[in-house]
XYZ file of C-alpha atoms in Angstrom:
485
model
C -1.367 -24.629 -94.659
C -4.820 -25.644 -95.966
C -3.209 -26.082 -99.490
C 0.000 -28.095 -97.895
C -2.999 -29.941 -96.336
C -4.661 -30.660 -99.612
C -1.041 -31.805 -101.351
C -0.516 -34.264 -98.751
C -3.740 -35.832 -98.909
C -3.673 -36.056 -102.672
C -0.051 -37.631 -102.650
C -1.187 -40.263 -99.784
C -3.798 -40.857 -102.585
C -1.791 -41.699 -105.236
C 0.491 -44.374 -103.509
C -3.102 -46.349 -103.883
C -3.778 -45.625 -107.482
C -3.848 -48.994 -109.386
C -4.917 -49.860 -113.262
C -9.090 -50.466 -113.620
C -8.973 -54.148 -113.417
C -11.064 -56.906 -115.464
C -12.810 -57.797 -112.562
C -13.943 -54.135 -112.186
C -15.467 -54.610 -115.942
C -17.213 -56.882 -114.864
C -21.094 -56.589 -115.658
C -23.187 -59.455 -114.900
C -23.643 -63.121 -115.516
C -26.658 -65.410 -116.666
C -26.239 -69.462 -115.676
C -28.382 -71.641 -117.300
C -30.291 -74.004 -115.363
C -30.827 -76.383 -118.197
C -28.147 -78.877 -116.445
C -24.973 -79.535 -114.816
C -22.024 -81.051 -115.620
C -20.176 -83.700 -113.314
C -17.031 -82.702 -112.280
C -13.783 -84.392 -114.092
C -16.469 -85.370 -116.937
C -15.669 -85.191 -120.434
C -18.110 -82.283 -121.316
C -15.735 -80.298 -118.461
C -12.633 -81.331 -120.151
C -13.852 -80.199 -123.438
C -14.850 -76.733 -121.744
C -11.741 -76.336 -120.394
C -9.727 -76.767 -123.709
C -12.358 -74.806 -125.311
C -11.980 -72.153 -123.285
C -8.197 -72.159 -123.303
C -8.496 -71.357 -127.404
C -10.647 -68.143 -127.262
C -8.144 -65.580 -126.366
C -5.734 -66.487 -128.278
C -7.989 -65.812 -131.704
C -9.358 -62.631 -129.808
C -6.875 -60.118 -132.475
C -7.666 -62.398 -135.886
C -11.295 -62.252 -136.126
C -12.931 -58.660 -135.697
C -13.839 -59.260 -131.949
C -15.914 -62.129 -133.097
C -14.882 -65.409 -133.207
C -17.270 -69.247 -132.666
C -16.070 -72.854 -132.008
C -16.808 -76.206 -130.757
C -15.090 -79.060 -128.893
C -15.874 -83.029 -128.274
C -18.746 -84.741 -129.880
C -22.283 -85.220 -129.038
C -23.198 -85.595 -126.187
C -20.560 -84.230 -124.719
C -19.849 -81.523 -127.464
C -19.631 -77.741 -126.673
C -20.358 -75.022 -128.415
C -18.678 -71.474 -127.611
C -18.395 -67.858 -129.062
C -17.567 -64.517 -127.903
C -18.344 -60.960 -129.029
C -16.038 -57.955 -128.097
C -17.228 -54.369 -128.561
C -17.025 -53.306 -131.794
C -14.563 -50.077 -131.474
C -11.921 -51.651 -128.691
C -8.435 -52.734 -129.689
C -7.460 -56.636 -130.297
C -5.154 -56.424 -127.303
C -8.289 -55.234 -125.112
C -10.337 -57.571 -126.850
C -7.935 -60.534 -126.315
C -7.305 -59.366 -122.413
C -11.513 -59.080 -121.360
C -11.498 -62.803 -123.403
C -9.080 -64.192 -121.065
C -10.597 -62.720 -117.865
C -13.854 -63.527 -119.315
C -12.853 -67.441 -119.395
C -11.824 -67.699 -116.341
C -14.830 -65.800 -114.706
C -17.427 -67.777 -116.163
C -16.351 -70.862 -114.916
C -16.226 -69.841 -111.404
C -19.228 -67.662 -111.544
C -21.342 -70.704 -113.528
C -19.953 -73.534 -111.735
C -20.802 -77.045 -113.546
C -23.617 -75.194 -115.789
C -23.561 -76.383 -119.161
C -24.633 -73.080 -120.540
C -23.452 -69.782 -119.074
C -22.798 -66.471 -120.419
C -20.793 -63.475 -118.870
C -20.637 -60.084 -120.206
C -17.894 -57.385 -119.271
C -17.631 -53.898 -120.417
C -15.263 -54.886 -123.435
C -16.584 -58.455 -124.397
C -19.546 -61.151 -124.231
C -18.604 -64.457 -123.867
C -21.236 -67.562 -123.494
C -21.203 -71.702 -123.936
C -23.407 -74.088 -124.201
C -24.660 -77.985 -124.821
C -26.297 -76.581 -128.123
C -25.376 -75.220 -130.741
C -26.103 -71.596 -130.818
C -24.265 -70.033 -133.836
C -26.696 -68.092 -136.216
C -29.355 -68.847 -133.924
C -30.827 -65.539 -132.129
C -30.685 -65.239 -128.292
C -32.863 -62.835 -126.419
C -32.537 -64.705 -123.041
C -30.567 -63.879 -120.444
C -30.958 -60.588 -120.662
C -28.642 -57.917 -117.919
C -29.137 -54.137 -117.589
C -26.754 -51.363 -115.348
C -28.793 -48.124 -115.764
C -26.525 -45.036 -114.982
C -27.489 -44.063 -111.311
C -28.152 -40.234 -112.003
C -31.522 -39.112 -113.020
C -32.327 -36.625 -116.034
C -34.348 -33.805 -115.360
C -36.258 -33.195 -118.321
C -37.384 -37.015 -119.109
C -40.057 -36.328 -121.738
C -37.339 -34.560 -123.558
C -34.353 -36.733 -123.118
C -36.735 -39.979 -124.056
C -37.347 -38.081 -127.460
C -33.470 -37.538 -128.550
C -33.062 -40.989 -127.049
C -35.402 -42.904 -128.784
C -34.959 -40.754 -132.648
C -30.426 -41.972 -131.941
C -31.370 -45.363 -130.819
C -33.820 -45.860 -134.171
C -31.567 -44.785 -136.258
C -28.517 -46.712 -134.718
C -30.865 -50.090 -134.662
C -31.103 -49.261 -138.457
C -27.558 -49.350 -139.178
C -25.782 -51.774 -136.559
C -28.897 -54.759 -138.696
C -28.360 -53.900 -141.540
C -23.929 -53.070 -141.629
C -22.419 -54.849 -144.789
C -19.393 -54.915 -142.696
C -18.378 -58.368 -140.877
C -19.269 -55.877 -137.210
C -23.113 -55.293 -137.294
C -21.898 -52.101 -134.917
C -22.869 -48.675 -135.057
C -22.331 -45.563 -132.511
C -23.458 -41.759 -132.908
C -24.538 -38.890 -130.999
C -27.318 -36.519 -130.739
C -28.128 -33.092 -129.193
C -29.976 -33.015 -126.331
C -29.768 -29.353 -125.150
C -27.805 -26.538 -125.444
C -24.100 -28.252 -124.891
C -24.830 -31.298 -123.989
C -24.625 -34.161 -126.038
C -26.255 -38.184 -126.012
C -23.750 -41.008 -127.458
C -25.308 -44.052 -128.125
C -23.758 -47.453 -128.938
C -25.710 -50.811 -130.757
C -24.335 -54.065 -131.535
C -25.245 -57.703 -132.707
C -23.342 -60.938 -133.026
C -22.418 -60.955 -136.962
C -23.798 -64.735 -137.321
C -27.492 -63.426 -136.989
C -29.360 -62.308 -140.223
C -30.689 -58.689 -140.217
C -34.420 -59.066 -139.378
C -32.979 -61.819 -136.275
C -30.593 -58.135 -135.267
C -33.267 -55.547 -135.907
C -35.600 -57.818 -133.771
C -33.253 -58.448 -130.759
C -31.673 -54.766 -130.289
C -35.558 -53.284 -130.620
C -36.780 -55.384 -128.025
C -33.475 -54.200 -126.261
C -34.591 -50.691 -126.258
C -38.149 -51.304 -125.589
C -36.587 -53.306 -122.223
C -35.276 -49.367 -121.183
C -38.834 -48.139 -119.834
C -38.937 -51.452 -117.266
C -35.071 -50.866 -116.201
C -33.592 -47.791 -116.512
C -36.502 -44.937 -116.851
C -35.651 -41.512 -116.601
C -31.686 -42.567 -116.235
C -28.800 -40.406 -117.627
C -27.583 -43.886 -119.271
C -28.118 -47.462 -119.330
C -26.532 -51.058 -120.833
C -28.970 -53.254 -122.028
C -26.819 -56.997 -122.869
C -28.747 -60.284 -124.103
C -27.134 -63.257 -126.006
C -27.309 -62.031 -129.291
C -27.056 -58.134 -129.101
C -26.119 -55.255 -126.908
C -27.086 -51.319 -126.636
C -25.897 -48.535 -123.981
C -26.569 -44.921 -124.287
C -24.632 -42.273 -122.087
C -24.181 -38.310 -121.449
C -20.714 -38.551 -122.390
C -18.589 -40.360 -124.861
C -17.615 -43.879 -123.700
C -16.454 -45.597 -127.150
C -13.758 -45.055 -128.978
C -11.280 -45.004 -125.526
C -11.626 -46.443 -122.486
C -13.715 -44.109 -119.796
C -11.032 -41.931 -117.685
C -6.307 -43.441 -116.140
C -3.226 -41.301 -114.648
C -2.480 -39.810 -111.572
C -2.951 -36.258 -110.911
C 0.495 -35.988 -111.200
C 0.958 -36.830 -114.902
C 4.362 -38.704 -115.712
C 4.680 -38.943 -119.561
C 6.844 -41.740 -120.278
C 8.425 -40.060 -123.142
C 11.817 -41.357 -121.829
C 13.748 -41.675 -118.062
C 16.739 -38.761 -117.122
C 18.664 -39.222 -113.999
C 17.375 -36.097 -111.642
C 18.131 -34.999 -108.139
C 15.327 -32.439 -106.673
C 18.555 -30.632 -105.308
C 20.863 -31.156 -107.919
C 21.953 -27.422 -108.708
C 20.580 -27.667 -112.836
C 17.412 -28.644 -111.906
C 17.123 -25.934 -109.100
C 18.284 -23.530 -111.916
C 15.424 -24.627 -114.631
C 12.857 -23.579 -111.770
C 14.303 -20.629 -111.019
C 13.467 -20.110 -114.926
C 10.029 -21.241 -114.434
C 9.730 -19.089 -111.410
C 11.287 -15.855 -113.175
C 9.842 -15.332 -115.929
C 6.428 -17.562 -115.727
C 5.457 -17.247 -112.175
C 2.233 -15.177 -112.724
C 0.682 -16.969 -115.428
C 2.529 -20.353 -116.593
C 2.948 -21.458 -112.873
C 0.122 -19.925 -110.929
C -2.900 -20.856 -112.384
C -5.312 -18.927 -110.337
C -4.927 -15.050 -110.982
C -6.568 -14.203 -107.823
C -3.888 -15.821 -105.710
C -1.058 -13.336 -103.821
C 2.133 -13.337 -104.806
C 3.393 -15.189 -101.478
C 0.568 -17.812 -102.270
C 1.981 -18.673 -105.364
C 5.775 -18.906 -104.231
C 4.992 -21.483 -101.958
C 2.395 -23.193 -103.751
C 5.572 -23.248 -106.809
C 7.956 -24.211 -104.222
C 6.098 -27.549 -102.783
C 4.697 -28.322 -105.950
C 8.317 -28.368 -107.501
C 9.251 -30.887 -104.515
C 6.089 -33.012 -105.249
C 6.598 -33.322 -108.885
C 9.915 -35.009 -108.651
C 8.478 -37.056 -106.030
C 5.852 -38.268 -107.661
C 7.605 -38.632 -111.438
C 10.715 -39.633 -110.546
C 13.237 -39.773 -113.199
C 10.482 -38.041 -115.913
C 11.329 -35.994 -118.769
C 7.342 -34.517 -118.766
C 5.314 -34.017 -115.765
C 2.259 -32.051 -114.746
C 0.887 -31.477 -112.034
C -1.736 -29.184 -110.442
C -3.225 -27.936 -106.996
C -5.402 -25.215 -106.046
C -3.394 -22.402 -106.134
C -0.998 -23.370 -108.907
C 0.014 -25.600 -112.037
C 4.049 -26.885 -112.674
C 4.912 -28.675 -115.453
C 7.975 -29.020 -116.895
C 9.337 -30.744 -120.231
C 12.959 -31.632 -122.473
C 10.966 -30.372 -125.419
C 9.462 -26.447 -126.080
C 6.117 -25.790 -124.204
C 6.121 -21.984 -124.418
C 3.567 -20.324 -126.556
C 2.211 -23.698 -127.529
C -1.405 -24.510 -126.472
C -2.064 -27.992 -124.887
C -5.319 -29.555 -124.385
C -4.234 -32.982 -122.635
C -3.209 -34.408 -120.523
C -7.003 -33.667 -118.573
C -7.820 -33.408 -114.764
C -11.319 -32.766 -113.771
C -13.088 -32.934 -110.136
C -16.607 -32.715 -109.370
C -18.939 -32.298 -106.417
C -21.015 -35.464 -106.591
C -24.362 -33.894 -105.453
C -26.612 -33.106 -108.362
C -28.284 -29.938 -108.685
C -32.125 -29.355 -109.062
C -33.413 -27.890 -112.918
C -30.452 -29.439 -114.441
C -31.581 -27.616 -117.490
C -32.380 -24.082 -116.345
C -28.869 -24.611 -114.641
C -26.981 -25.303 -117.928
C -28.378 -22.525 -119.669
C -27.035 -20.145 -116.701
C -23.731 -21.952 -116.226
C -23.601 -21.518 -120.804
C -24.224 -17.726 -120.719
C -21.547 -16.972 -118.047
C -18.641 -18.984 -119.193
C -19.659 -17.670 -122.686
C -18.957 -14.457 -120.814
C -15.782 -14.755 -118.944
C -14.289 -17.343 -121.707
C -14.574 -14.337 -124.106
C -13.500 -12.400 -121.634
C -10.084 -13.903 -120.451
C -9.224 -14.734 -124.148
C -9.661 -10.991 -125.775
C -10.130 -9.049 -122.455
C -7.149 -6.104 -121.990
C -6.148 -7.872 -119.359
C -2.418 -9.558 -119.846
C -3.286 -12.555 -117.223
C -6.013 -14.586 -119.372
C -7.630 -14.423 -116.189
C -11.606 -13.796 -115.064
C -14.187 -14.240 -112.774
C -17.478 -13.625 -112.541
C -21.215 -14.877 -110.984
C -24.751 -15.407 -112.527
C -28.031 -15.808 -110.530
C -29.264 -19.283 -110.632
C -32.355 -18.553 -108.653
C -33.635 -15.436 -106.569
C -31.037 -16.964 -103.432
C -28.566 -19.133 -105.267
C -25.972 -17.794 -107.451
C -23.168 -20.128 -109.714
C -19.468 -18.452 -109.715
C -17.179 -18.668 -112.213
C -13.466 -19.289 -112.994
C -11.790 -19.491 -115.834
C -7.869 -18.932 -116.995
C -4.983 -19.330 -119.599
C -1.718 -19.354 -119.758
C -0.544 -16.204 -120.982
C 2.049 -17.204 -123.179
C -1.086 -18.489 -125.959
C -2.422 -16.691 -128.461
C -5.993 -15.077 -127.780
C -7.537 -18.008 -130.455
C -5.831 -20.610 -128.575
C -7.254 -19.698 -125.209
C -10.665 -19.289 -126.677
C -10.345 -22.925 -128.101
C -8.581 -24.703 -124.930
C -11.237 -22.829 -123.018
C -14.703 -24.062 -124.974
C -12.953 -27.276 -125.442
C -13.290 -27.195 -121.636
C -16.450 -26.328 -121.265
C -17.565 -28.529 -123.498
C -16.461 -31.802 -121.606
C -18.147 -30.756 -118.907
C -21.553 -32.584 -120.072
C -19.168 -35.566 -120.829
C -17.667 -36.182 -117.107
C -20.097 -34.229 -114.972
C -23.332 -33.796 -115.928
C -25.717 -31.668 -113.512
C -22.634 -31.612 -110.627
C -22.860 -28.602 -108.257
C -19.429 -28.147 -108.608
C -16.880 -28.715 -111.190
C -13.146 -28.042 -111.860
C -11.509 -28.836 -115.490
C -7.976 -28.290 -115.388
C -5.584 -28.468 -118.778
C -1.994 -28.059 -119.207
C -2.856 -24.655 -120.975
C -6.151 -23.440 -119.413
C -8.283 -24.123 -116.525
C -12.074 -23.633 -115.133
C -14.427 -23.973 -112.466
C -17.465 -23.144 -110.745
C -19.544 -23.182 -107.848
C -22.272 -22.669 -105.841
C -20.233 -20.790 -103.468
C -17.464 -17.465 -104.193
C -13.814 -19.527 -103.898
C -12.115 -16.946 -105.751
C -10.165 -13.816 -104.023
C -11.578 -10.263 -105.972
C -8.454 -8.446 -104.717
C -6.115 -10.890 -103.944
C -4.651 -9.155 -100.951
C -6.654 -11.405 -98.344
C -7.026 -14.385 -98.552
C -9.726 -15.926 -100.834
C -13.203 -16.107 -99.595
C -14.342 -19.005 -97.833
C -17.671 -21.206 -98.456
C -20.050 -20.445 -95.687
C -20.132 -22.839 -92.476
C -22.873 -24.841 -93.911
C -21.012 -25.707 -96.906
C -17.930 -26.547 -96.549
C -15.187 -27.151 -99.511
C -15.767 -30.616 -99.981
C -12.443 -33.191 -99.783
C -11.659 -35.414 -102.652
C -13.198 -38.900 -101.582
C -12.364 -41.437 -104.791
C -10.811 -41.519 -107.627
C -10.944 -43.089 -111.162
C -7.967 -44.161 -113.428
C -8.123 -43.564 -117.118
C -6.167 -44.216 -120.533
C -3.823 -41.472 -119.915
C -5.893 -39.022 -121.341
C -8.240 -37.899 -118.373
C -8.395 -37.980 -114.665
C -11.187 -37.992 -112.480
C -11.870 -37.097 -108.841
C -15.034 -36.973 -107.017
C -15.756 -35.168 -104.104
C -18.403 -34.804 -101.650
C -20.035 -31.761 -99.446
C -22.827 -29.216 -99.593
């Protein structure tokens, strides 16, 4: 009941689901107070056409692109920047929503600029091309704290040198760089710099090192920050934000590969379960190998109801619940290992001795990954608990489908555990679930040892937390927060 319970709250979720927004990209905004414009005047209409050409020269010019309208006095000068490793269509769509924004966040300002997460965009009564901007200057530090700071301010400030070094002095028409350092154990620091390409080399060195020397007054001890001024741009995270969009799909994963006409009761479809249930009940279907054989019967059966519900007229859908994973597919999915499409929930609430706790949570999925993937045991399946402190102990879940080969398992498996740093840092509780493996773990036992009662329950004081938001991604990744102990 608790797992119908669970189904029906995540499918009342997803009839809310809705694509990240520009508005939600939004950063921040710096208005001038050098002078206003009157309304209807001719340094407004020259705005407004100005600002009507920008996205439409977003996709032609590397993310950079400068103009002017009018003449003096009433000449203005714009440009905008877009992040140096997004697509010209996202480029050309945070330009658009940029144009608009400013204008009703700047009202009648002659000079403005807005930044989103995707693009910079600024005009002004001067001209400002090849001339170096320090001022206004926005920060968003990452809310969550890191627990060794002496440490992470080392790593941090050897990337950021290094990426300073290359994003001033690029050959390339993007003076952009990103990398990546280690931090600890498996966790990794990606760091991103960036300058306007007008600006000579000393004028970019200059503004992204007084950029990082900004990080001590804003953002001290921070798991991440953005630092944005006129003429450059730097953010630093604990998990990879370049290169795609952060996490966009439902839980219930439709692939648009193409559109079939399907009943739920339509006798062919019922008989392509029965398949499913047959022969792949125990492992394919039922992703927890601690679950009883009823359990996983009528987790298959409302999951196979749900599916169709919620991908209607799908060729490809996952989707996954406590107890159980169904996916189906028009193309072979046996004995082939698959590492997206990606859910993963966390427990919000950060643990204490971040670090000490890494190391623990490291050694034991090192131990029950290795253990599931070469163990005797036919299920890819295994459990297991470490002592965190003298009271507090972290347990462990971790499973493949059984159909893979022993290297794929291992792989799907670390690949796992290794995005952990990247969506939930220092979380006391995390799930990562893949079409071909899953894991978790706790600070309470969730797991049944014998799977004849039902599985153990957190203690009164901490309950199993409910999902409370959720955040859309490319397709790639979804993400669910939850809240509790």
């Amino acid at each position: 009941m608790a797992s119908f319970g669970f189904l029906f709250f995540l499918s009342t979720i997803l009839v809310h689901l809705v694509l990240i927004t520009a508005q939600a990209d939004f950063v921040d905004q710096g208005c001038s107070n050098i002078g206003n414009y009157t309304t209807n005047s001719t340094y407004q209409m020259n705005l407004n056409f100005l600002m009507s050409t920008l996205s439409s020269n977003a996709s032609l010019n590397d993310g950079f692109y400068n103009s002017t309208a009018g003449e003096n006095p009433d000449k203005v000068y714009a440009l905008f920047l877009c992040r140096g490793d997004v697509a010209p269509d996202v480029c050309a769509n945070c330009v658009n929503a940029s144009r608009y924004e400013i204008i009703t966040r700047c009202p009648n300002q002659k000079k403005a600029t807005i930044w989103y997460r995707d693009c910079m965009l600024r005009y002004s009564n001067q001209s400002m091309f090849r001339v170096m901007e320090l001022i206004p200057i926005a920060h968003q530090p990452n809310p969550r704290d890191f627990s060794d700071v002496e440490q992470f301010n080392q790593v941090l400030g050897v990337l950021l040198k290094d990426l300073v070094t290359r994003a001033s002095s690029s050959s390339s028409n993007k003076k952009f760089a990103i990398g990546e350092a280690d931090v600890m154990n498996f966790q990794k620091l990606y760091g991103l710099t960036q300058c306007t390409p007008d600006i000579s080399e000393s004028d970019c060195n200059r503004c992204l090192e007084e950029a990082v020397t900004y990080i001590p007054e804003c953002c001290s001890g921070k798991q991440g920050a953005t630092i944005l001024k006129g003429s450059c741009n730097l953010r630093y995270e604990l998990y990879r934000f370049y290169d795609a969009p952060p996490p966009s799909r439902p839980i219930h994963s439709c692939l648009n590969t193409s559109e079939v006409s399907l009943d739920p009761l339509d006798l062919k479809y019922l008989q392509i379960f029965a398949f499913y249930c047959n022969l792949l009940l125990s492992f394919l279907v039922c992703r927890r190998g601690d679950v009883t054989s009823d359990t996983c019967r009528k987790c298959v059966n409302t999951t196979s109801h749900l599916i169709v519900q919620q991908c209607p007229n799908k060729k490809e859908a996952n989707t996954w619940v406590d107890e159980c994973m169904l996916r189906y597919s028009d193309r072979s999915i046996f004995a082939i290992m698959e590492q997206e499409p990606v859910l993963y929930i966390f427990n919000t609430l950060s643990i204490s001795g971040a670090y000490q706790f890494n190391q623990v949570l490291g050694d034991l999925f090192e131990r029950l990954t290795t253990q599931a993937a070469f163990g005797a045991s036919s299920s890819k399946f295994a459990t297991g608990e470490a002592n965190f402190t003298e009271i507090l102990k972290v347990y462990g879940l971790v499973q493949c489908t059984p159909d893979i080969s022993q290297g794929d398992c291992n792989l799907c498996l670390r690949s796992a555990l290794d995005f952990i740093p990247t969506c939930c840092y220092g979380s006391k509780g995390v799930r990562i679930n893949r079409p071909s493996c899953t894991m978790r773990y706790e600070l309470y036992s969730f797991y049944n040892l014998t799977a004849s009662v039902p599985p153990v329950s957190p203690p009164p004081n901490s309950p199993a937390p409910p999902l409370t938001n959720t955040e859309i991604t490319n397709g790639r990744f979804i993400k669910y927060h939850y809240f509790g102990f």
